[in-house]
Short mmCIF file of C-alpha atoms and ligand atoms in Angstrom, two decimals:
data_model
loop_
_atom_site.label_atom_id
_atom_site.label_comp_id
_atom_site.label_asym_id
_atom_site.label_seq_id
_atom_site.Cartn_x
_atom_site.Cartn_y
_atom_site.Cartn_z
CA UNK W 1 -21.00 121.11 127.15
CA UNK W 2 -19.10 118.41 128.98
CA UNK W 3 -21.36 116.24 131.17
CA UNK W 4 -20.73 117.19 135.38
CA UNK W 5 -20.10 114.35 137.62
CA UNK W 6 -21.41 114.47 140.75
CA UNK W 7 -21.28 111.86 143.49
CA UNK W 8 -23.64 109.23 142.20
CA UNK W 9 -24.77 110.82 139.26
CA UNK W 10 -23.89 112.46 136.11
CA UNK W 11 -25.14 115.48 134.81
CA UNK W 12 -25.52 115.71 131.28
CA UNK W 13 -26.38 118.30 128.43
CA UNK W 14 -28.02 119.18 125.77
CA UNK W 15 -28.58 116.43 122.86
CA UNK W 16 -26.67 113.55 124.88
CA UNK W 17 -28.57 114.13 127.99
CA UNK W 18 -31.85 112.48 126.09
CA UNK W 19 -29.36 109.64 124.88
CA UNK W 20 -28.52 108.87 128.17
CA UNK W 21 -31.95 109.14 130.01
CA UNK W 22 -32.91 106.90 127.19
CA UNK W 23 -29.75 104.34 127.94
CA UNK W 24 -30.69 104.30 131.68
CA UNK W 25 -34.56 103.75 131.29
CA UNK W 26 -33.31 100.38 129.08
CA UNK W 27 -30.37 99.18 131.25
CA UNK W 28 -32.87 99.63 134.59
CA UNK W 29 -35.55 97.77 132.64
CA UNK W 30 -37.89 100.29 134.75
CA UNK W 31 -41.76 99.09 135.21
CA UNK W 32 -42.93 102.54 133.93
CA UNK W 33 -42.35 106.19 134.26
CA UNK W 34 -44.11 108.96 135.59
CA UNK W 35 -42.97 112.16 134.31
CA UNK W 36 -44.54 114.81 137.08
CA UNK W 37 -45.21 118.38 134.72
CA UNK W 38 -47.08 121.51 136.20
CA UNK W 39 -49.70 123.45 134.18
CA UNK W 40 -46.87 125.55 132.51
CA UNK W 41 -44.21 122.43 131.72
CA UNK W 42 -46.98 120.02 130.08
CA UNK W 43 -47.58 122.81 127.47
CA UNK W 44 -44.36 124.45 126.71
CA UNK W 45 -41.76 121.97 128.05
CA UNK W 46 -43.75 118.33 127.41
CA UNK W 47 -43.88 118.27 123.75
CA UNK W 48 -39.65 118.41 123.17
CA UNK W 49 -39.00 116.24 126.35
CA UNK W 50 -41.09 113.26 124.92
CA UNK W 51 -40.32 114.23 121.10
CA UNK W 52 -36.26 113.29 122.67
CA UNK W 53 -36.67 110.98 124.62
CA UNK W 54 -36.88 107.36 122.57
CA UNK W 55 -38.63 104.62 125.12
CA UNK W 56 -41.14 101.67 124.30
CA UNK W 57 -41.66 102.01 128.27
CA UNK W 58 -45.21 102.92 129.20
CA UNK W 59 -45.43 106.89 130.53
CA UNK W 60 -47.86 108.55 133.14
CA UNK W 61 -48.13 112.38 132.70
CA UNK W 62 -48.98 113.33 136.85
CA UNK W 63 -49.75 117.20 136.26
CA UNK W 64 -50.18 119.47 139.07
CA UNK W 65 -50.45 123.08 139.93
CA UNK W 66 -47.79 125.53 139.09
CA UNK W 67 -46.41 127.62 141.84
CA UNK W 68 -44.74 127.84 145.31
CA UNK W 69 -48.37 127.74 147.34
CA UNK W 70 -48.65 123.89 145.94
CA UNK W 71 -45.33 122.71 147.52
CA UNK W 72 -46.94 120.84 150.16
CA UNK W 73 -47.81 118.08 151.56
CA UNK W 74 -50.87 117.95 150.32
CA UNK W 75 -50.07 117.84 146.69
CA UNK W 76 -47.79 115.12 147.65
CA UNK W 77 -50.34 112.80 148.78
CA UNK W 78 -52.38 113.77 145.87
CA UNK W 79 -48.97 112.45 144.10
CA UNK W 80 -48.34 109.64 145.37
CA UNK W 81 -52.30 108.92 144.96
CA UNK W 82 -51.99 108.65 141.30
CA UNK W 83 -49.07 106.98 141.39
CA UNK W 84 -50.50 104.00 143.55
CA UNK W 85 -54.14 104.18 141.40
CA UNK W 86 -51.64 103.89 138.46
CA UNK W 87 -49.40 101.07 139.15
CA UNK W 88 -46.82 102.44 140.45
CA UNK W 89 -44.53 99.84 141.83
CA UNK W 90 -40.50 99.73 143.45
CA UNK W 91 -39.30 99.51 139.59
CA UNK W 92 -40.73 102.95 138.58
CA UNK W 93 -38.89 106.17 137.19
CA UNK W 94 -40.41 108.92 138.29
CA UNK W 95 -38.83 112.28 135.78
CA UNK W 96 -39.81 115.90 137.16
CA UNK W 97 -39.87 118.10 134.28
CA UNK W 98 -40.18 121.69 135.72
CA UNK W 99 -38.75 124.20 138.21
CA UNK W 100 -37.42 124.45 141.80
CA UNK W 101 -41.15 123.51 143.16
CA UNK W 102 -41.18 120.11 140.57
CA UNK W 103 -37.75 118.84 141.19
CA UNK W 104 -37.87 119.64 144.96
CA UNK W 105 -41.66 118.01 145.60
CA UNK W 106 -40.84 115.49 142.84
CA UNK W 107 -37.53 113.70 144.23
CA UNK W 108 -39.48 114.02 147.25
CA UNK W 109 -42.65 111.79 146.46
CA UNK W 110 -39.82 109.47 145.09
CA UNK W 111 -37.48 109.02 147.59
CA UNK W 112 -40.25 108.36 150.04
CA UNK W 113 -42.68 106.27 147.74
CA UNK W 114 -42.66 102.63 148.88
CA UNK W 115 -39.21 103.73 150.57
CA UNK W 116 -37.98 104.75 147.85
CA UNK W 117 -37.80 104.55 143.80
CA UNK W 118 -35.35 106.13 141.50
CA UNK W 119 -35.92 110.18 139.92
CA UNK W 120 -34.18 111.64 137.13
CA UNK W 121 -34.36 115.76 137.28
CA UNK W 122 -35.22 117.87 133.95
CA UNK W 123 -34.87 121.18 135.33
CA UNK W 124 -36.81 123.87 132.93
CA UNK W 125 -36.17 127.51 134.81
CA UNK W 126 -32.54 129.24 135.35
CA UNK W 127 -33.06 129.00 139.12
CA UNK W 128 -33.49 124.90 139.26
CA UNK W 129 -31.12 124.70 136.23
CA UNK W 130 -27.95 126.07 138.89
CA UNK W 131 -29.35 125.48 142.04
CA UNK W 132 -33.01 123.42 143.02
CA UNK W 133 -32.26 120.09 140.88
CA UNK W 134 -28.18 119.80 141.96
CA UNK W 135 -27.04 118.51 144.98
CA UNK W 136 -29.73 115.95 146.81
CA UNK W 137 -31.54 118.34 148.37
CA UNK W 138 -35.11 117.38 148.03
CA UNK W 139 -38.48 118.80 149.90
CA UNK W 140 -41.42 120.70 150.23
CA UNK W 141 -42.74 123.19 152.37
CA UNK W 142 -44.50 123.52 155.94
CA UNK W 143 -46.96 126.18 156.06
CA UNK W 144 -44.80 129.69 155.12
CA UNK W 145 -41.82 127.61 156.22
CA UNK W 146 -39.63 126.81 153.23
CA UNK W 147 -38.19 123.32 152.79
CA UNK W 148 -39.18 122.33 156.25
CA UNK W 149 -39.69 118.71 155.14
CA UNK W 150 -37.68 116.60 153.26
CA UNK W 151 -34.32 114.32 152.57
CA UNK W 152 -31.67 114.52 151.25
CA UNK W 153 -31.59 111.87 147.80
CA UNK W 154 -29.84 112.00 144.58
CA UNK W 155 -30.98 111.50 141.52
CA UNK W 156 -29.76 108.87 139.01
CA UNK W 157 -29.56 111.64 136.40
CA UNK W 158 -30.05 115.21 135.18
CA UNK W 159 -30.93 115.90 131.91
CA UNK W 160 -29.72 119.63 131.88
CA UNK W 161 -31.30 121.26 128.50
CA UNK W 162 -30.81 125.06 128.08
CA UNK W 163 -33.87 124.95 125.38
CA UNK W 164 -36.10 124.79 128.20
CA UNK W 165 -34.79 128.59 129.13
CA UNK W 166 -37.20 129.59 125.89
CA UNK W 167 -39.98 128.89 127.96
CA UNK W 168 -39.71 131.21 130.57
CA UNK W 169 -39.80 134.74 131.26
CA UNK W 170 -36.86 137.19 131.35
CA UNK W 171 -38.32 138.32 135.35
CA UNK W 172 -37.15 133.94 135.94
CA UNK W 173 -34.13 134.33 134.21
CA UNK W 174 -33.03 137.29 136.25
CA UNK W 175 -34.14 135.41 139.51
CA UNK W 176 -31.68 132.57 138.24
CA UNK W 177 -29.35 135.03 137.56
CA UNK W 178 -28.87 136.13 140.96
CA UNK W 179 -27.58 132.55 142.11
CA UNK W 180 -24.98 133.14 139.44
CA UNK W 181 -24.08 135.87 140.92
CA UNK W 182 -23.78 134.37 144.13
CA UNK W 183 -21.26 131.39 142.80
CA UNK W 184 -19.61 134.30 141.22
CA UNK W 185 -19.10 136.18 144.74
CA UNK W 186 -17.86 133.33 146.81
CA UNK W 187 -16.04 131.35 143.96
CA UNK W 188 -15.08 132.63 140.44
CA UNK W 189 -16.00 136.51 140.18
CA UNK W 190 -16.12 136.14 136.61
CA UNK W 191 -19.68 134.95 136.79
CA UNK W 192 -20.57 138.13 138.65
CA UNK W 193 -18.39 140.68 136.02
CA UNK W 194 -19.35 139.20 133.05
CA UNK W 195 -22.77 139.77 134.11
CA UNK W 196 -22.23 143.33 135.43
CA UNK W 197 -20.15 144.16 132.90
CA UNK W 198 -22.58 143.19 129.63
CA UNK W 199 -26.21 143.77 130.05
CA UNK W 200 -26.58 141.31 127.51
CA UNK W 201 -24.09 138.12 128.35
CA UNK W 202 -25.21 135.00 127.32
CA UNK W 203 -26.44 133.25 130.31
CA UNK W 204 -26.41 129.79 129.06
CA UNK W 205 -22.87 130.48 128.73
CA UNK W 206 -22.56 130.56 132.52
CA UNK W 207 -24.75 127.54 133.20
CA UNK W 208 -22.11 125.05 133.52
CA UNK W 209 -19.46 126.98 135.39
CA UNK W 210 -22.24 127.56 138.36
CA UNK W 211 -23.20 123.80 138.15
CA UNK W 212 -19.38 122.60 138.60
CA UNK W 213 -18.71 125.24 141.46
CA UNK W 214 -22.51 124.06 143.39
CA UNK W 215 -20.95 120.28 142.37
CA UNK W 216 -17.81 121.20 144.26
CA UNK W 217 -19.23 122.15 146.86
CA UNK W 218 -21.57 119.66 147.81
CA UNK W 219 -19.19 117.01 146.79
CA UNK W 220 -16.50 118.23 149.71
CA UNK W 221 -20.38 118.36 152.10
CA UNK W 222 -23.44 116.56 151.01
CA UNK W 223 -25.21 117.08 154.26
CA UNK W 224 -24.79 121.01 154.74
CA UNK W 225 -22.10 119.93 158.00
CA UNK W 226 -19.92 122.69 156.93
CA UNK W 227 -18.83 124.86 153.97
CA UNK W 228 -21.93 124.10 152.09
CA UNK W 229 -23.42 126.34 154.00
CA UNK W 230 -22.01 128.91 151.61
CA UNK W 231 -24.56 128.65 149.42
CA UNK W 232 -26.34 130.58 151.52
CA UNK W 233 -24.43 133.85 150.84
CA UNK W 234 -27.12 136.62 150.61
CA UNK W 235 -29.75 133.99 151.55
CA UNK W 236 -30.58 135.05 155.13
CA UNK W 237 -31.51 138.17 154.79
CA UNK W 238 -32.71 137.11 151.21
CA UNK W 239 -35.17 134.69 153.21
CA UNK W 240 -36.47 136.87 155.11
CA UNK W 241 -36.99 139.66 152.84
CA UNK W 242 -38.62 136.98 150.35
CA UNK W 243 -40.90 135.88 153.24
CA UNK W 244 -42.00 139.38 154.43
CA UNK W 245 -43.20 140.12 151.03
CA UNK W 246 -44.41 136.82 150.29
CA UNK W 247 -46.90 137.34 153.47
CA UNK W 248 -47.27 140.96 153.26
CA UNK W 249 -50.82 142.23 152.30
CA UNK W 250 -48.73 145.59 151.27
CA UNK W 251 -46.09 144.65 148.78
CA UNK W 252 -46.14 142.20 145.82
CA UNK W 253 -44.23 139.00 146.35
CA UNK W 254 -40.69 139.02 145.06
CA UNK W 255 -39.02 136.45 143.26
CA UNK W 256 -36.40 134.22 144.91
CA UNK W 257 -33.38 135.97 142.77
CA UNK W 258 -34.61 139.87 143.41
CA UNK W 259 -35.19 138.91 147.28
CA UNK W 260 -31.26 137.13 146.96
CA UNK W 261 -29.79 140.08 145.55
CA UNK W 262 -31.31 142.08 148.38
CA UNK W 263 -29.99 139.57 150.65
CA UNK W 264 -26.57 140.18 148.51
CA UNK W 265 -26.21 143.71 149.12
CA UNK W 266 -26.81 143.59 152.83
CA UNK W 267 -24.81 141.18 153.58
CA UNK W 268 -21.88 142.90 151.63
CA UNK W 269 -22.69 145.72 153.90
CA UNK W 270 -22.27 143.52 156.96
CA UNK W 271 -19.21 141.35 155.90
CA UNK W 272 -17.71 145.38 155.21
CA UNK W 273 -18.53 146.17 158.85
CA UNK W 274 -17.40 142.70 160.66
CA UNK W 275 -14.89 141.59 158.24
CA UNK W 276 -13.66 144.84 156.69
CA UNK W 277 -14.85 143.55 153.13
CA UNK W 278 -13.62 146.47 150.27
CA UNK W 279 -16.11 149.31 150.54
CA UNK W 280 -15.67 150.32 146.78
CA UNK W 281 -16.50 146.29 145.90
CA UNK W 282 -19.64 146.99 148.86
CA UNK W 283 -20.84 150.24 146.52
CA UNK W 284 -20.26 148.19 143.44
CA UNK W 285 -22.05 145.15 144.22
CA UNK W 286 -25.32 147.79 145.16
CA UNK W 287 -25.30 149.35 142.39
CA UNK W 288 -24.76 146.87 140.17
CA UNK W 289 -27.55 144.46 141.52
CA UNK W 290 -29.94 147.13 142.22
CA UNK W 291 -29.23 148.09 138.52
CA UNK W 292 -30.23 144.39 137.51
CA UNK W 293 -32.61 143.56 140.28
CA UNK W 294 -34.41 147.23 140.61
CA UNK W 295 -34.83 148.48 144.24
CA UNK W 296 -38.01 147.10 146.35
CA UNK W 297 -39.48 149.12 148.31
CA UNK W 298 -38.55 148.48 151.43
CA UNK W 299 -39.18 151.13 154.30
CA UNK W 300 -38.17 151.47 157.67
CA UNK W 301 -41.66 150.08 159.36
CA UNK W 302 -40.94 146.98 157.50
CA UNK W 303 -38.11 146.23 159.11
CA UNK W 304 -39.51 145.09 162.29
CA UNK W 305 -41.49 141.94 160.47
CA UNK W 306 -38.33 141.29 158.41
CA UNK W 307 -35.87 141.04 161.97
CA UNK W 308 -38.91 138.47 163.04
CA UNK W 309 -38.26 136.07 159.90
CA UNK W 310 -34.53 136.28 160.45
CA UNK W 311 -35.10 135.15 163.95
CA UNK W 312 -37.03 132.49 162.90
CA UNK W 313 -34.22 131.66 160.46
CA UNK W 314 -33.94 127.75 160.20
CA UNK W 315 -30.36 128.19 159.56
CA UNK W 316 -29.98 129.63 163.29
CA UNK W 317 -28.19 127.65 165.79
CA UNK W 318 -28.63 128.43 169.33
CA UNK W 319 -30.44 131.16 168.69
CA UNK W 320 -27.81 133.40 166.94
CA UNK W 321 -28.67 134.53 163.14
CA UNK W 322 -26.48 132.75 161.38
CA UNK W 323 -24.66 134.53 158.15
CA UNK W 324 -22.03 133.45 155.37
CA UNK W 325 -20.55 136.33 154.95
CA UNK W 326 -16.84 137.94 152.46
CA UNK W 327 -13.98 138.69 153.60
CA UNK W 328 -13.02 139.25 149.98
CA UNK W 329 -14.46 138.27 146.53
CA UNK W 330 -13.87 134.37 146.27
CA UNK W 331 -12.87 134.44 149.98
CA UNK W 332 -15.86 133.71 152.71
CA UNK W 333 -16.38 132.77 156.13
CA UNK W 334 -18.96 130.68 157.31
CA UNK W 335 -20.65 131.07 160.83
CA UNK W 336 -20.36 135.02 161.65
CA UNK W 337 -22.94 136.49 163.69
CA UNK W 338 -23.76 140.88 163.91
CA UNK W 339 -25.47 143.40 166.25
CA UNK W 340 -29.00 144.10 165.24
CA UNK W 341 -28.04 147.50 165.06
CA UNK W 342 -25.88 146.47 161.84
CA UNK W 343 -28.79 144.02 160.30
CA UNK W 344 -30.88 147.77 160.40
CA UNK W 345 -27.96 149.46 159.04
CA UNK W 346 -27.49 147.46 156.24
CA UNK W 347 -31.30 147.47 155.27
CA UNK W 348 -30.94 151.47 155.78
CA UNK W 349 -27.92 150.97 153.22
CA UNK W 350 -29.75 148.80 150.81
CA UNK W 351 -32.88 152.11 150.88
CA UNK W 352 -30.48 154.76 150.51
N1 LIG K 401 -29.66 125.90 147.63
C1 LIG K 401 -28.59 125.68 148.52
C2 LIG K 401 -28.14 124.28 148.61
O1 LIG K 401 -28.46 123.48 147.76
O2 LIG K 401 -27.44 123.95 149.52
#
């Protein structure tokens, strides 16, 4: 697979990717690297990165807990503790070997240790594969509130190694496969047929296609000014569906990808009701997804709670809920507001 340029950084594949992680740790002549693992990377995903990579450079394994309750603060200082008890000085590499929660936390403790040292992202799960680890967004979490902290800093490299998909389960890949999906919606609805269409589609296949369509993107707006802000197709009501669960004592939590497709099908619903989006694509897209995803269970006394996290959305600007929403497949608009009365009709849509 051909490497991906972005704006300051290249992302490579496969084989080469080690070659070139390897190339940059000797042209940088770093001090030493920290390679930051959770409980789940430093057994499955550990023993191949450090079998490929070829350095005489001295490493630091920093290991901490797997999962979205750890992206905090917190484990940050506990971070950036080992790093300073270890040495850790302006010429470090610090390498995140793991999901969304390691590449987000990870290229955050860099960019803000001693002002700053260089990362290099080695996503392992579908999800930070096309989304978490491209495009500078780095960050942890405030309480229940995702990604409230954090900057915006690039990497010097991604190492982007399929392999790594071995190592998780088919629920992750699934959750990944719903951002595919999304790319698919707003900007080459191949991704979203060939998944529809062939329960069994290669999704590595796919990998690169969403990377160079999230590259666009964020190349035209690093900063989210504009029409980045279409990655967030089927993300505000996916947010808030995802949080309602997350915090629910009632339901099991939901992974990011189910809660997006959710988010997916409502919003379909609403972009057929504001924009006049095709209701044959709208009954398509929910029964495809709900074929993929399953259907939650989601009843009509949850919907209160759910309107509560939307309002709370930090994508809201002056108070209105803010939504990406299709005109047509491949053709979006960014910046449409509804009526509550559609947000419940949609959710009574999505149950039905
Ligand atoms: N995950 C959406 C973005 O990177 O903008």
């Amino acid at each position: 697979m051909t490497t991906i340029q972005a704006a300051t950084y290249p992302i490579h594949f496969e084989g080469k990717a080690y070659s070139e992680l390897s190339k940059l740790i000797t042209n940088n002549n770093y001090s030493s690297l920290f390679v930051l693992v959770d409980d789940n990377t430093i057994e499955y995903c550990y023993p191949r990165f450090i079998q490929l990579l070829e350095t005489d450079k001295k490493i630091e394994i920093i290991q901490i807990a797997s999962g979205e309750i750890h992206k905090n603060l917190d484990t940050c200082e506990g971070v950036w503790n080992v790093m300073t008890e270890l040495g850790a000085d302006r010429k470090s590499l610090m390498i995140t070997l793991g999901g969304g929660v390691i590449t987000d936390l990870g290229g955050f403790v860099a960019s803000t240790f001693k002002r700053g040292i260089d990362f290099v992202n080695i996503p392992t799960t579908l999800l930070s594969m096309v989304d978490a680890s491209v495009g500078g967004k780095t960050g942890v979490d405030l309480g229940v509130l995702k990604n409230q902290i954090g900057v915006f800093a690039n990497p010097e490299l991604i190492v982007l190694d399929p392999e790594y998909l071995h190592t998780v389960t088919p629920r992750e890949i699934r959750s990944g496969s719903a951002e595919i999906i999304k790319y698919g919606m707003t900007h080459d609805i191949r991704l979203f047929n060939e998944i529809k269409d062939n329960p069994n589609v290669n999704i590595i296949d796919l990998i690169h296609r969403s990377i160079e369509i999230k590259n666009e993107v964020v190349l035209e707006d690093p900063k989210e000014q504009g029409v980045r802000k279409v990655l967030n197709w089927g993300h505000t009501m996916g947010h808030a569906v995802e949080s309602y669960f997350l915090e629910s004592e009632h339901k099991e939590a939901l992974t990011h990808g189910e809660a997006i497709a959710i988010g997916m099908i409502c919003e379909a619903y609403i972009s057929q009701k504001e924009l006049g989006f095709s209701e044959e694509k709208l009954a398509d897209i929910k029964k495809s997804l709900q074929q993929i995803f399953g259907i939650a269970p989601i009843i009509k006394s949850d919907y209160d709670a759910i309107l509560e996290y939307l309002i709370h959305d930090k994508k809201n600007v002056g108070g209105n809920i803010n939504f990406v929403l299709l005109k047509e497949y491949e053709d979006f608009k960014l910046n449409c507001t509804t009526t509550q009365e559609i947000i419940i009709e949609s959710l009574d849509y999505y149950t039905s």
